[in-house]
Amino acid sequence: MSEHEHGHHHQHEHDSGHGHSHEHGGHHGGEDLAKAQAAEEEQAHFDEVLHAFLTYETDIVDALSRRERNLRRVPGLISLLPGGEEVQQKKFEALREAARKNQNFFNEIVKNSSNKGSLSRVPDPGAQVRNLGKVRSTLAQCAREWSEEGSEEREKSFAPLLSWLEKYLDAGPDGDKRVLVPGAGLGRLLTEIVGRGYSCEGNEFSYQMLVTSDYVMNVMHSSSPTHQLEIHPLRIPDASATEILERRKDNKATMSMCAGEFLLVYGKDEAKWDAVVTCFFIDTAPNILDYLQVIYRSLKPGGIWINGGPLLWHWQSSEPRATRDDTAGGRDPRYDSSIELSWEEVKGLATSVGFEFKEEAWQEVGYNTNATCMLRSVYRTVQSVAIKKA
């Protein structure tokens, strides 16, 4: 049976904090003060995230009320809509009920969190708006990773990477092959890898993802309903983490999740991993060379890097300086230093770093698509396997 560790407690020798390492010269008193301040900032950020989970329903109901008011502001408009007043009233009632059920889900996530601080603290309004947006996207990510409805996306995004992992790295009977998954999200890919007999560590920076994955993977053993608005009920998980891990008889592989920013957490790793699997991850790099060098250095000689995803370059910005603000009220410098390359350029750079590419495929992959929605996100993704030359 797999050892199932998750959240901030893990089997990795790196600091399990959220990735903001602070080095200060001077005497120990100054260092202690800096560490205390950093810890306080981290706790404040975590509390803001939990506060957003707890106020999800209020935010949704406010938005629904605005929509309903705007409909009623135009005389006679509702009576012209299919079904008239009765249908509209039932629709808004159903939407509010869906929000209530989702709030119950988020309440359980917060209750399960082992790192609750002072939830009475009122968050910064700007941070609250951003965090509420991330809470809504977390619901969509639950659908993608842990619902039956997300199985088609997972089949296109995850299955080829898992197939290559099994082709190029034999798991063996002892669970001693070590795989790293940066940008692990809600942990489904991580779980599928461990279910195939590999010991695997996921790495995630987002607190929303960390606390939700902790709940879904460690607490939810049967499916429960959540709702995506407009009303689309889903049940998660389609298979519990325990069920996935037990698909392999006598599974000795271990599982862990490490919180933190990828470069800070793994930047000093030397030849520790048999494989690194990146899915919809490498384009989050402000400087892709940094990611490639850390992946290469962290792999054992002959280790494999399996990648899948688009190149949207998260820090790319064509907006004027004054319009792109970060949480501190100033422009994040990563927008001004982002390096954006084509796949051929990334591939050439990786080859220069020391990788030898073995296979490559292109595939159109949806991301958090809803079959009933008129807008769907479909990406042309590249999937590849590369070997660290010994």
Short mmCIF file of C-alpha atoms in Angstrom, two decimals:
data_model
loop_
_atom_site.label_atom_id
_atom_site.label_comp_id
_atom_site.label_asym_id
_atom_site.label_seq_id
_atom_site.Cartn_x
_atom_site.Cartn_y
_atom_site.Cartn_z
CA MET A 1 0.00 0.00 0.00
CA SER A 2 1.33 3.43 -0.88
CA GLU A 3 2.34 5.84 1.80
CA HIS A 4 -0.02 8.72 1.21
CA GLU A 5 1.47 12.00 2.40
CA HIS A 6 0.17 15.33 1.29
CA GLY A 7 0.14 19.03 2.00
CA HIS A 8 2.96 20.75 3.83
CA HIS A 9 4.23 17.54 5.42
CA HIS A 10 6.31 15.48 3.02
CA GLN A 11 9.36 13.33 2.53
CA HIS A 12 11.52 15.92 0.84
CA GLU A 13 14.58 17.46 2.38
CA HIS A 14 13.62 20.91 1.12
CA ASP A 15 11.87 23.49 3.26
CA SER A 16 8.15 22.83 3.02
CA GLY A 17 7.21 26.50 3.19
CA HIS A 18 5.54 28.23 0.29
CA GLY A 19 8.79 28.87 -1.49
CA HIS A 20 9.76 32.33 -0.28
CA SER A 21 13.26 31.72 1.05
CA HIS A 22 14.95 34.60 2.82
CA GLU A 23 18.69 34.88 3.37
CA HIS A 24 19.98 37.66 5.58
CA GLY A 25 23.41 38.52 6.84
CA GLY A 26 24.14 39.81 10.32
CA HIS A 27 23.46 38.40 13.72
CA HIS A 28 20.90 35.73 14.59
CA GLY A 29 18.45 38.26 16.04
CA GLY A 30 18.05 39.89 12.63
CA GLU A 31 17.67 36.50 10.96
CA ASP A 32 15.07 35.42 13.49
CA LEU A 33 13.11 38.64 13.00
CA ALA A 34 13.20 38.26 9.22
CA LYS A 35 12.04 34.65 9.47
CA ALA A 36 9.23 35.65 11.82
CA GLN A 37 8.12 38.41 9.44
CA ALA A 38 8.23 36.03 6.47
CA ALA A 39 6.20 33.45 8.38
CA GLU A 40 3.64 36.11 9.32
CA GLU A 41 3.34 37.19 5.68
CA GLU A 42 2.86 33.60 4.60
CA GLN A 43 0.16 33.03 7.20
CA ALA A 44 -1.60 36.25 6.18
CA HIS A 45 -1.63 35.12 2.54
CA PHE A 46 -2.91 31.69 3.52
CA ASP A 47 -5.67 33.27 5.63
CA GLU A 48 -6.69 35.40 2.63
CA VAL A 49 -7.02 32.26 0.53
CA LEU A 50 -9.18 30.53 3.14
CA HIS A 51 -11.28 33.69 3.55
CA ALA A 52 -12.01 33.59 -0.19
CA PHE A 53 -13.14 29.97 0.10
CA LEU A 54 -15.49 30.94 2.93
CA THR A 55 -17.01 33.89 1.03
CA TYR A 56 -17.54 32.11 -2.31
CA GLU A 57 -21.33 31.91 -1.93
CA THR A 58 -21.64 35.58 -0.98
CA ASP A 59 -19.66 36.57 -4.05
CA ILE A 60 -21.74 34.39 -6.39
CA VAL A 61 -25.07 35.47 -4.90
CA ASP A 62 -24.05 39.13 -5.27
CA ALA A 63 -23.24 38.53 -8.94
CA LEU A 64 -26.55 36.70 -9.49
CA SER A 65 -28.46 39.53 -7.83
CA ARG A 66 -26.85 42.02 -10.19
CA ARG A 67 -27.81 39.90 -13.18
CA GLU A 68 -31.37 39.57 -11.99
CA ARG A 69 -31.66 43.30 -11.26
CA ASN A 70 -30.37 44.15 -14.71
CA LEU A 71 -32.95 41.86 -16.31
CA ARG A 72 -35.75 43.49 -14.37
CA ARG A 73 -34.47 46.97 -15.14
CA VAL A 74 -35.75 46.68 -18.72
CA PRO A 75 -39.57 46.83 -18.64
CA GLY A 76 -41.21 43.72 -20.07
CA LEU A 77 -37.93 41.97 -20.94
CA ILE A 78 -38.47 38.94 -18.69
CA SER A 79 -41.94 38.31 -20.13
CA LEU A 80 -40.40 38.10 -23.61
CA LEU A 81 -37.92 35.39 -22.59
CA PRO A 82 -38.79 31.67 -23.01
CA GLY A 83 -40.95 30.63 -20.05
CA GLY A 84 -41.21 34.18 -18.78
CA GLU A 85 -41.12 35.07 -15.07
CA GLU A 86 -41.57 31.51 -13.79
CA VAL A 87 -38.62 30.07 -15.70
CA GLN A 88 -36.32 32.96 -14.80
CA GLN A 89 -37.22 32.72 -11.13
CA LYS A 90 -36.53 28.98 -11.09
CA LYS A 91 -33.23 29.50 -12.90
CA PHE A 92 -31.93 32.00 -10.37
CA GLU A 93 -33.16 29.87 -7.46
CA ALA A 94 -31.31 26.87 -8.89
CA LEU A 95 -28.14 28.92 -9.36
CA ARG A 96 -28.27 30.12 -5.76
CA GLU A 97 -28.81 26.56 -4.56
CA ALA A 98 -25.81 25.41 -6.60
CA ALA A 99 -23.71 28.15 -5.00
CA ARG A 100 -24.88 27.01 -1.56
CA LYS A 101 -23.83 23.42 -2.27
CA ASN A 102 -20.46 24.55 -3.56
CA GLN A 103 -20.03 26.62 -0.41
CA ASN A 104 -20.58 23.48 1.66
CA PHE A 105 -17.76 21.85 -0.32
CA PHE A 106 -15.44 24.80 0.31
CA ASN A 107 -16.39 24.88 4.01
CA GLU A 108 -15.20 21.28 4.30
CA ILE A 109 -11.92 22.18 2.60
CA VAL A 110 -11.31 24.98 5.11
CA LYS A 111 -12.31 22.76 8.03
CA ASN A 112 -9.81 20.15 6.82
CA SER A 113 -6.96 22.65 6.54
CA SER A 114 -4.28 22.10 9.20
CA ASN A 115 -2.86 25.61 8.89
CA LYS A 116 -5.77 27.89 9.84
CA GLY A 117 -4.72 31.21 11.32
CA SER A 118 -6.93 34.19 12.08
CA LEU A 119 -9.85 33.99 9.67
CA SER A 120 -11.40 37.08 11.27
CA ARG A 121 -8.78 39.26 9.57
CA VAL A 122 -10.34 41.29 6.72
CA PRO A 123 -8.25 40.78 3.57
CA ASP A 124 -7.10 43.51 1.21
CA PRO A 125 -9.94 44.14 -1.31
CA GLY A 126 -7.66 43.61 -4.30
CA ALA A 127 -6.39 40.32 -2.91
CA GLN A 128 -9.97 39.23 -2.18
CA VAL A 129 -11.04 39.82 -5.80
CA ARG A 130 -8.05 37.87 -7.14
CA ASN A 131 -8.53 35.03 -4.68
CA LEU A 132 -12.25 34.71 -5.42
CA GLY A 133 -11.40 34.36 -9.11
CA LYS A 134 -8.96 31.59 -8.22
CA VAL A 135 -11.60 29.87 -6.08
CA ARG A 136 -13.95 29.75 -9.08
CA SER A 137 -11.18 28.38 -11.29
CA THR A 138 -10.45 25.76 -8.62
CA LEU A 139 -13.94 24.35 -9.18
CA ALA A 140 -13.18 24.03 -12.88
CA GLN A 141 -9.88 22.33 -12.04
CA CYS A 142 -11.76 19.85 -9.82
CA ALA A 143 -13.84 18.97 -12.88
CA ARG A 144 -10.77 18.58 -15.09
CA GLU A 145 -8.77 16.39 -12.73
CA TRP A 146 -11.27 14.51 -10.60
CA SER A 147 -14.63 14.14 -12.41
CA GLU A 148 -15.88 11.69 -15.01
CA GLU A 149 -16.60 14.69 -17.24
CA GLY A 150 -12.90 15.56 -17.24
CA SER A 151 -11.82 12.10 -18.40
CA GLU A 152 -11.56 13.11 -22.08
CA GLU A 153 -9.19 15.98 -21.28
CA ARG A 154 -7.14 13.75 -19.00
CA GLU A 155 -6.97 11.08 -21.69
CA LYS A 156 -5.40 13.58 -24.10
CA SER A 157 -3.23 15.44 -21.57
CA PHE A 158 -2.13 12.75 -19.12
CA ALA A 159 -2.37 9.40 -20.93
CA PRO A 160 0.43 9.98 -23.50
CA LEU A 161 2.79 11.16 -20.75
CA LEU A 162 1.96 8.16 -18.56
CA SER A 163 2.45 5.81 -21.51
CA TRP A 164 5.90 7.25 -22.21
CA LEU A 165 6.82 7.03 -18.53
CA GLU A 166 6.07 3.31 -18.53
CA LYS A 167 7.89 2.86 -21.86
CA TYR A 168 11.11 4.61 -20.84
CA LEU A 169 11.27 3.87 -17.10
CA ASP A 170 10.41 0.49 -15.63
CA ALA A 171 8.71 1.01 -12.27
CA GLY A 172 10.04 -2.24 -10.85
CA PRO A 173 8.54 -4.01 -7.82
CA ASP A 174 9.99 -1.90 -5.01
CA GLY A 175 8.70 1.60 -5.76
CA ASP A 176 12.25 2.95 -5.81
CA LYS A 177 12.00 4.89 -9.08
CA ARG A 178 11.53 8.56 -8.19
CA VAL A 179 9.42 10.92 -10.31
CA LEU A 180 8.91 14.66 -9.83
CA VAL A 181 5.79 16.48 -11.08
CA PRO A 182 6.18 20.28 -10.95
CA GLY A 183 2.94 22.24 -11.17
CA ALA A 184 0.98 19.29 -9.80
CA GLY A 185 -2.33 21.15 -9.51
CA LEU A 186 -4.91 19.01 -7.73
CA GLY A 187 -2.70 15.92 -7.83
CA ARG A 188 -4.44 13.62 -10.31
CA LEU A 189 -1.38 13.10 -12.55
CA LEU A 190 0.75 12.58 -9.44
CA THR A 191 -1.71 9.97 -8.16
CA GLU A 192 -1.86 8.15 -11.50
CA ILE A 193 1.94 7.92 -11.54
CA VAL A 194 2.07 6.45 -8.03
CA GLY A 195 -0.74 4.09 -9.02
CA ARG A 196 1.65 2.68 -11.63
CA GLY A 197 4.29 1.89 -9.02
CA TYR A 198 6.57 4.95 -9.14
CA SER A 199 7.37 6.95 -6.02
CA CYS A 200 6.34 10.47 -6.91
CA GLU A 201 6.50 13.96 -5.48
CA GLY A 202 4.26 16.76 -6.68
CA ASN A 203 5.25 20.40 -6.39
CA GLU A 204 2.65 23.18 -6.29
CA PHE A 205 2.83 26.89 -5.51
CA SER A 206 -0.87 27.80 -5.38
CA TYR A 207 -2.44 27.63 -1.91
CA GLN A 208 -5.86 27.17 -3.55
CA MET A 209 -4.60 24.03 -5.26
CA LEU A 210 -2.72 22.77 -2.20
CA VAL A 211 -5.61 22.93 0.26
CA THR A 212 -8.13 21.58 -2.28
CA SER A 213 -5.91 18.68 -3.37
CA ASP A 214 -5.27 17.81 0.26
CA TYR A 215 -9.01 17.50 0.83
CA VAL A 216 -9.84 15.69 -2.42
CA MET A 217 -6.97 13.21 -2.17
CA ASN A 218 -6.91 12.51 1.56
CA VAL A 219 -10.49 13.01 2.74
CA MET A 220 -12.89 12.32 -0.14
CA HIS A 221 -13.27 8.57 -0.49
CA SER A 222 -16.59 8.68 -2.36
CA SER A 223 -17.93 11.11 -4.91
CA SER A 224 -19.76 14.24 -3.80
CA PRO A 225 -21.63 16.81 -5.89
CA THR A 226 -20.24 20.20 -6.88
CA HIS A 227 -21.67 22.63 -9.41
CA GLN A 228 -20.19 24.74 -12.15
CA LEU A 229 -22.24 27.79 -12.98
CA GLU A 230 -24.24 27.94 -15.23
CA ILE A 231 -25.73 24.89 -13.56
CA HIS A 232 -23.73 21.81 -14.43
CA PRO A 233 -23.61 19.33 -11.55
CA LEU A 234 -20.50 17.19 -11.24
CA ARG A 235 -19.48 14.47 -8.85
CA ILE A 236 -15.91 14.29 -7.59
CA PRO A 237 -13.81 12.29 -7.32
CA ASP A 238 -14.69 9.85 -10.12
CA ALA A 239 -12.16 7.53 -8.44
CA SER A 240 -10.65 8.15 -5.02
CA ALA A 241 -6.89 8.49 -4.64
CA THR A 242 -6.89 5.31 -2.56
CA GLU A 243 -8.65 3.37 -5.33
CA ILE A 244 -6.12 4.57 -7.91
CA LEU A 245 -3.16 3.67 -5.69
CA GLU A 246 -4.54 0.19 -5.01
CA ARG A 247 -4.88 -0.68 -8.70
CA ARG A 248 -1.31 -1.98 -8.49
CA LYS A 249 -1.10 -4.98 -6.21
CA ASP A 250 1.37 -4.66 -3.32
CA ASN A 251 2.20 -1.10 -4.34
CA LYS A 252 5.29 0.02 -2.40
CA ALA A 253 5.58 3.43 -4.03
CA THR A 254 5.38 6.56 -1.89
CA MET A 255 3.54 9.78 -2.59
CA SER A 256 4.22 13.30 -1.37
CA MET A 257 3.40 16.91 -2.16
CA CYS A 258 5.80 19.79 -1.61
CA ALA A 259 4.57 23.38 -1.38
CA GLY A 260 6.77 26.04 -2.89
CA GLU A 261 8.06 27.80 -5.99
CA PHE A 262 9.77 25.29 -8.29
CA LEU A 263 13.12 27.04 -8.72
CA LEU A 264 13.49 27.82 -5.02
CA VAL A 265 12.53 24.34 -3.85
CA TYR A 266 14.43 22.22 -6.39
CA GLY A 267 17.16 24.58 -7.60
CA LYS A 268 19.89 22.75 -5.68
CA ASP A 269 18.82 19.18 -6.47
CA GLU A 270 21.58 17.12 -8.07
CA ALA A 271 20.79 13.81 -9.79
CA LYS A 272 17.90 12.94 -7.45
CA TRP A 273 15.09 12.04 -9.85
CA ASP A 274 14.67 9.23 -12.37
CA ALA A 275 12.05 11.25 -14.26
CA VAL A 276 10.49 14.71 -14.30
CA VAL A 277 6.99 14.99 -15.78
CA THR A 278 5.74 18.48 -16.68
CA CYS A 279 2.17 19.00 -17.88
CA PHE A 280 0.93 22.53 -18.74
CA PHE A 281 3.86 23.82 -16.71
CA ILE A 282 6.97 25.02 -18.57
CA ASP A 283 5.29 28.14 -19.97
CA THR A 284 4.89 29.46 -16.42
CA ALA A 285 8.63 30.25 -16.51
CA PRO A 286 9.73 33.89 -16.68
CA ASN A 287 13.01 32.47 -18.01
CA ILE A 288 12.65 29.02 -19.57
CA LEU A 289 16.41 28.43 -19.37
CA ASP A 290 16.19 28.43 -15.57
CA TYR A 291 13.52 25.71 -15.68
CA LEU A 292 15.44 23.60 -18.20
CA GLN A 293 18.68 23.80 -16.21
CA VAL A 294 16.99 22.82 -12.94
CA ILE A 295 15.13 19.93 -14.59
CA TYR A 296 18.36 18.72 -16.21
CA ARG A 297 20.47 19.06 -13.07
CA SER A 298 17.88 17.34 -10.88
CA LEU A 299 17.70 14.27 -13.12
CA LYS A 300 19.99 11.29 -12.71
CA PRO A 301 22.23 10.50 -15.71
CA GLY A 302 19.97 8.82 -18.27
CA GLY A 303 16.90 10.24 -16.53
CA ILE A 304 13.90 11.26 -18.59
CA TRP A 305 12.00 14.50 -18.98
CA ILE A 306 8.45 14.06 -20.24
CA ASN A 307 6.57 17.22 -21.18
CA GLY A 308 3.14 18.13 -22.47
CA GLY A 309 1.37 21.44 -22.94
CA PRO A 310 1.21 24.70 -24.88
CA LEU A 311 3.59 27.65 -24.84
CA LEU A 312 1.38 30.52 -23.70
CA TRP A 313 4.12 32.12 -21.58
CA HIS A 314 2.36 33.21 -18.42
CA TRP A 315 4.50 36.33 -17.95
CA GLN A 316 4.11 37.58 -21.51
CA SER A 317 2.47 41.01 -21.58
CA SER A 318 1.67 43.38 -24.42
CA GLU A 319 -0.09 45.80 -22.07
CA PRO A 320 1.35 49.20 -21.09
CA ARG A 321 3.41 49.21 -17.91
CA ALA A 322 0.84 51.13 -15.89
CA THR A 323 -1.98 48.64 -16.51
CA ARG A 324 -0.34 45.45 -15.25
CA ASP A 325 -0.13 45.48 -11.45
CA ASP A 326 0.96 42.86 -8.98
CA THR A 327 -0.35 42.29 -5.47
CA ALA A 328 1.87 45.00 -3.99
CA GLY A 329 0.45 47.69 -6.23
CA GLY A 330 3.37 47.84 -8.68
CA ARG A 331 4.15 46.05 -11.89
CA ASP A 332 5.65 42.60 -11.36
CA PRO A 333 9.16 42.73 -12.86
CA ARG A 334 8.68 39.29 -14.41
CA TYR A 335 6.38 40.86 -17.01
CA ASP A 336 9.33 42.98 -18.18
CA SER A 337 11.87 40.15 -18.21
CA SER A 338 9.79 37.31 -19.68
CA ILE A 339 11.51 35.23 -22.36
CA GLU A 340 9.06 33.88 -24.95
CA LEU A 341 10.26 31.23 -27.39
CA SER A 342 8.75 28.92 -30.00
CA TRP A 343 8.78 25.17 -29.42
CA GLU A 344 11.65 24.73 -31.87
CA GLU A 345 13.63 27.30 -29.91
CA VAL A 346 12.78 25.65 -26.57
CA LYS A 347 13.77 22.29 -28.02
CA GLY A 348 17.06 23.71 -29.30
CA LEU A 349 17.76 25.31 -25.93
CA ALA A 350 17.03 22.05 -24.12
CA THR A 351 19.37 20.22 -26.50
CA SER A 352 22.11 22.74 -25.72
CA VAL A 353 21.52 22.16 -22.00
CA GLY A 354 22.16 18.44 -22.57
CA PHE A 355 18.85 16.76 -23.42
CA GLU A 356 18.42 14.30 -26.28
CA PHE A 357 14.86 14.22 -27.64
CA LYS A 358 13.43 10.78 -28.34
CA GLU A 359 9.77 11.34 -29.28
CA GLU A 360 7.48 14.23 -30.08
CA ALA A 361 3.77 14.57 -30.91
CA TRP A 362 1.31 17.40 -31.39
CA GLN A 363 -2.26 17.25 -30.13
CA GLU A 364 -5.21 19.56 -29.67
CA VAL A 365 -6.21 19.42 -26.00
CA GLY A 366 -9.11 21.10 -24.23
CA TYR A 367 -8.61 22.74 -20.86
CA ASN A 368 -11.53 23.01 -18.45
CA THR A 369 -13.98 22.81 -21.33
CA ASN A 370 -17.71 22.53 -20.67
CA ALA A 371 -19.73 20.65 -23.27
CA THR A 372 -22.65 23.06 -22.80
CA CYS A 373 -20.57 26.25 -23.01
CA MET A 374 -20.30 28.42 -26.12
CA LEU A 375 -16.68 29.29 -25.32
CA ARG A 376 -14.14 26.49 -25.12
CA SER A 377 -10.40 26.62 -24.55
CA VAL A 378 -8.56 24.26 -26.89
CA TYR A 379 -4.78 24.33 -27.12
CA ARG A 380 -2.42 22.93 -29.73
CA THR A 381 0.02 21.23 -27.41
CA VAL A 382 3.36 19.55 -27.91
CA GLN A 383 4.20 16.35 -26.06
CA SER A 384 7.76 15.10 -25.92
CA VAL A 385 10.27 12.77 -24.28
CA ALA A 386 13.90 13.71 -23.73
CA ILE A 387 16.79 11.90 -22.07
CA LYS A 388 19.52 13.43 -19.92
CA LYS A 389 22.62 12.24 -21.71
CA ALA A 390 24.88 10.33 -19.34
#
